[in-house]
Coordinates of N, CA and C in Angstrom, one line a residue:
X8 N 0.8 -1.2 0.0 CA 0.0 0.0 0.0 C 0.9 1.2 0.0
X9 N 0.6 2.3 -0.9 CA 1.3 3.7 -1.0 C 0.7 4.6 0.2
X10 N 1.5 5.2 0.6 CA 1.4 6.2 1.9 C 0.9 7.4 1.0
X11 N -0.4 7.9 1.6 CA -1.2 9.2 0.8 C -0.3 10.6 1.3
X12 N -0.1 11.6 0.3 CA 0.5 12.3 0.9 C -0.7 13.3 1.3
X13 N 0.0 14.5 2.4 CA -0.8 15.3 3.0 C 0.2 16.6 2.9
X14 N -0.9 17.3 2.5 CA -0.3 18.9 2.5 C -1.2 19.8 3.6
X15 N 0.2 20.2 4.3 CA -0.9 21.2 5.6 C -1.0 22.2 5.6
X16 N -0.1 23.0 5.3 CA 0.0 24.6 5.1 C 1.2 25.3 4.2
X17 N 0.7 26.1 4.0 CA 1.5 27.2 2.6 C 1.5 28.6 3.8
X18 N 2.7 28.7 3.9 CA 2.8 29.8 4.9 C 3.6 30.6 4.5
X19 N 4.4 32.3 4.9 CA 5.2 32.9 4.2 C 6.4 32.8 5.4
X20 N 7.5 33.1 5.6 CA 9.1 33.0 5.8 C 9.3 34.4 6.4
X21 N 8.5 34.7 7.2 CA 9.4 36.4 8.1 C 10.9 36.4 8.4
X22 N 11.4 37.4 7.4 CA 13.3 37.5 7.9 C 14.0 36.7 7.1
X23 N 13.1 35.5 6.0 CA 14.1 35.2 5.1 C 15.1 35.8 4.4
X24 N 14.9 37.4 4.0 CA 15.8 37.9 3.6 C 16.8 38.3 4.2
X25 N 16.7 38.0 5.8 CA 17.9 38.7 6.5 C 19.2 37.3 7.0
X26 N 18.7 36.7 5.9 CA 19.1 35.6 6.1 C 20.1 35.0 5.4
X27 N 20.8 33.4 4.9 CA 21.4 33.3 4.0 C 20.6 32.3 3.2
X28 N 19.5 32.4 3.4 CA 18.3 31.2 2.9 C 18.7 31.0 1.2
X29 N 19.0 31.9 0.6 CA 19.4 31.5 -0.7 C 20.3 30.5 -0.8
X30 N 21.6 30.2 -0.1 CA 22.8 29.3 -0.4 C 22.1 27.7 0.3
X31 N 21.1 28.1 0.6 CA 20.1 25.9 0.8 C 19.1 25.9 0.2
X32 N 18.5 26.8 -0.2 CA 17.3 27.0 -0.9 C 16.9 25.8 -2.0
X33 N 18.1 25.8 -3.2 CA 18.0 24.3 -4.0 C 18.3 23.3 -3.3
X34 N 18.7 23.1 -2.0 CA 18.7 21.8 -1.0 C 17.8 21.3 -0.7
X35 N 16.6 22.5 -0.3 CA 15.4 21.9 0.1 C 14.9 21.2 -0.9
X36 N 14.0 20.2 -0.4 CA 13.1 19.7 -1.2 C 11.5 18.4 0.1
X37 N 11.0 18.4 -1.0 CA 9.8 17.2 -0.5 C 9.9 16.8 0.6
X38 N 9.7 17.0 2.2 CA 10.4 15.9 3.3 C 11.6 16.2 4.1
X39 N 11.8 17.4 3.7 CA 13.2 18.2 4.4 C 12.5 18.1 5.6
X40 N 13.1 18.1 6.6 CA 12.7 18.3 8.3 C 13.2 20.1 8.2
X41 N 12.1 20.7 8.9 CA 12.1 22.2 8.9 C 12.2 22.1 10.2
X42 N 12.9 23.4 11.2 CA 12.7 23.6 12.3 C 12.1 24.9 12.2
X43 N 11.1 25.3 12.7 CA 10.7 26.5 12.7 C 10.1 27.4 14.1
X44 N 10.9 28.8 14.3 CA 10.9 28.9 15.8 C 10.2 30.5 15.7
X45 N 9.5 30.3 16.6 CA 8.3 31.9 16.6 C 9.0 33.2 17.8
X46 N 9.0 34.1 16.9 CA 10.1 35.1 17.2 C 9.4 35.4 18.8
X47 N 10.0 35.7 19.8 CA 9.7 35.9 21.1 C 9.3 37.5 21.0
X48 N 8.0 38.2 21.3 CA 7.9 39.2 21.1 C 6.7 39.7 21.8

């Protein structure tokens, strides 16, 4: 049996440009493990 895939959210990237997100950017792909952390504010 094929594992169904699931899509959860399309969200936007606050501060990616202050970032160096371009030089992994073509690394990412399908299944990357994201860490994503909510700015303390």
């Amino acid at each position: 049996m094929e594992a169904k895939k699931l899509y959860f959210m399309d969200c936007h990237l606050a501060g990616r440009t202050y970032h160096d997100a371009d030089e992994v950017w073509d690394d990412l792909k399908v299944g990357t493990i994201l860490r994503l952390e909510r700015d303390k504010t």
